[in-house]
GROMACS .gro file of C-alpha atoms in nm:
model
  110
    1MET     CA    1 -11.421  -6.243  -1.283
    2SER     CA    2 -11.459  -6.572  -1.100
    3ASP     CA    3 -11.106  -6.662  -1.215
    4LEU     CA    4 -10.975  -6.348  -1.046
    5LYS     CA    5 -11.164  -6.428  -0.725
    6ARG     CA    6 -11.019  -6.778  -0.725
    7LEU     CA    7 -10.671  -6.645  -0.799
    8TRP     CA    8 -10.699  -6.395  -0.516
    9LYS     CA    9 -10.821  -6.664  -0.273
   10GLU     CA   10 -10.528  -6.891  -0.364
   11THR     CA   11 -10.284  -6.603  -0.327
   12GLU     CA   12 -10.431  -6.489   0.003
   13ASP     CA   13 -10.422  -6.843   0.148
   14PHE     CA   14 -10.063  -6.893   0.035
   15VAL     CA   15  -9.940  -6.562   0.178
   16HIS     CA   16 -10.127  -6.610   0.505
   17SER     CA   17  -9.986  -6.960   0.561
   18TYR     CA   18  -9.627  -6.842   0.509
   19GLU     CA   19  -9.683  -6.526   0.709
   20LYS     CA   20  -9.799  -6.738   1.002
   21GLU     CA   21  -9.492  -6.962   0.971
   22ILE     CA   22  -9.261  -6.661   0.963
   23ALA     CA   23  -9.424  -6.508   1.271
   24GLU     CA   24  -9.408  -6.837   1.464
   25LYS     CA   25  -9.041  -6.886   1.377
   26TYR     CA   26  -8.947  -6.532   1.479
   27ILE     CA   27  -9.146  -6.543   1.803
   28ASN     CA   28  -8.981  -6.874   1.891
   29PHE     CA   29  -8.642  -6.708   1.832
   30LEU     CA   30  -8.736  -6.423   2.069
   31ARG     CA   31  -8.855  -6.672   2.333
   32GLU     CA   32  -8.527  -6.862   2.311
   33VAL     CA   33  -8.328  -6.540   2.348
   34ALA     CA   34  -8.537  -6.453   2.654
   35ARG     CA   35  -8.493  -6.804   2.798
   36TYR     CA   36  -8.117  -6.780   2.754
   37TYR     CA   37  -8.087  -6.446   2.934
   38ILE     CA   38  -8.333  -6.542   3.209
   39SER     CA   39  -8.120  -6.852   3.275
   40LYS     CA   40  -7.824  -6.615   3.320
   41GLY     CA   41  -8.020  -6.419   3.584
   42LYS     CA   42  -8.094  -6.121   3.358
   43ARG     CA   43  -8.420  -5.927   3.355
   44VAL     CA   44  -8.614  -5.942   3.029
   45PHE     CA   45  -8.914  -5.730   2.927
   46PHE     CA   46  -9.131  -5.761   2.617
   47ARG     CA   47  -9.398  -5.543   2.461
   48GLU     CA   48  -9.597  -5.692   2.176
   49ASN     CA   49  -9.639  -5.492   1.856
   50ARG     CA   50 -10.014  -5.438   1.835
   51VAL     CA   51 -10.001  -5.127   1.619
   52VAL     CA   52  -9.862  -5.206   1.274
   53HIS     CA   53  -9.778  -5.508   1.061
   54TYR     CA   54  -9.449  -5.674   1.158
   55GLY     CA   55  -9.306  -5.575   0.820
   56GLU     CA   56  -9.332  -5.213   0.929
   57GLY     CA   57  -9.269  -5.231   1.302
   58GLY     CA   58  -9.124  -5.568   1.391
   59PHE     CA   59  -9.281  -5.829   1.615
   60GLY     CA   60  -9.245  -5.632   1.936
   61TRP     CA   61  -8.982  -5.484   2.160
   62MET     CA   62  -8.762  -5.680   2.399
   63VAL     CA   63  -8.523  -5.513   2.636
   64ILE     CA   64  -8.270  -5.715   2.832
   65GLU     CA   65  -8.089  -5.575   3.132
   66CYS     CA   66  -7.727  -5.650   3.052
   67ASP     CA   67  -7.429  -5.490   2.888
   68ASP     CA   68  -7.393  -5.734   2.598
   69ASP     CA   69  -7.335  -5.596   2.251
   70GLU     CA   70  -7.589  -5.708   1.990
   71TYR     CA   71  -7.326  -5.739   1.719
   72GLU     CA   72  -7.112  -5.965   1.937
   73VAL     CA   73  -7.413  -6.178   2.028
   74PHE     CA   74  -7.597  -6.193   1.695
   75ASP     CA   75  -7.345  -6.059   1.444
   76SER     CA   76  -7.629  -5.831   1.332
   77HIS     CA   77  -7.880  -5.569   1.443
   78ILE     CA   78  -8.208  -5.722   1.563
   79LEU     CA   79  -8.488  -5.465   1.549
   80GLU     CA   80  -8.684  -5.622   1.835
   81ILE     CA   81  -8.397  -5.665   2.086
   82ARG     CA   82  -8.214  -5.403   2.289
   83PHE     CA   83  -7.954  -5.452   2.560
   84LYS     CA   84  -7.934  -5.192   2.836
   85PRO     CA   85  -7.699  -5.208   3.136
   86ARG     CA   86  -7.956  -5.038   3.361
   87LEU     CA   87  -8.326  -5.022   3.295
   88ASN     CA   88  -8.540  -4.729   3.393
   89GLU     CA   89  -8.918  -4.695   3.396
   90LYS     CA   90  -8.921  -4.539   3.049
   91ASP     CA   91  -8.749  -4.850   2.905
   92ILE     CA   92  -9.019  -5.087   3.027
   93VAL     CA   93  -9.343  -4.887   3.012
   94GLY     CA   94  -9.617  -5.106   2.866
   95ALA     CA   95  -9.394  -5.414   2.873
   96VAL     CA   96  -9.435  -5.742   3.058
   97GLU     CA   97  -9.148  -5.880   3.260
   98ILE     CA   98  -9.073  -6.219   3.112
   99LYS     CA   99  -8.989  -6.513   3.334
  100GLU     CA  100  -8.957  -6.882   3.251
  101LYS     CA  101  -9.323  -6.937   3.342
  102ASN     CA  102  -9.462  -6.670   3.106
  103LEU     CA  103  -9.242  -6.706   2.797
  104ARG     CA  104  -9.565  -6.745   2.596
  105ASP     CA  105  -9.633  -6.377   2.667
  106ILE     CA  106  -9.380  -6.317   2.393
  107LYS     CA  107  -9.628  -6.328   2.109
  108TYR     CA  108  -9.751  -6.162   1.795
  109GLU     CA  109 -10.107  -6.192   1.672
  110ILE     CA  110 -10.155  -6.190   1.295
   0.00000   0.00000   0.00000
């Protein structure tokens, strides 16, 4: 049984180290997207996913007040990012408005 415990510990450490790298890379991507749109004078809001694992629910939810099309910008659908021409209260409930000074509020805790 000690071999199985050791095997599990090695596996757990390996998965955790890569999971942390993946999360850091993705969060950095979201911060750079926010920085780009803030520099263009757009409003950006972010709500961290604190409910489920990112594999089930993404890293959080970012909404950007603009009329860009995600497929033109990213050539793909990004689960965490939405563009809306006009934000209403429902769009930003529970979210933090992101500015240059608080980009680190875009985060995901493993």
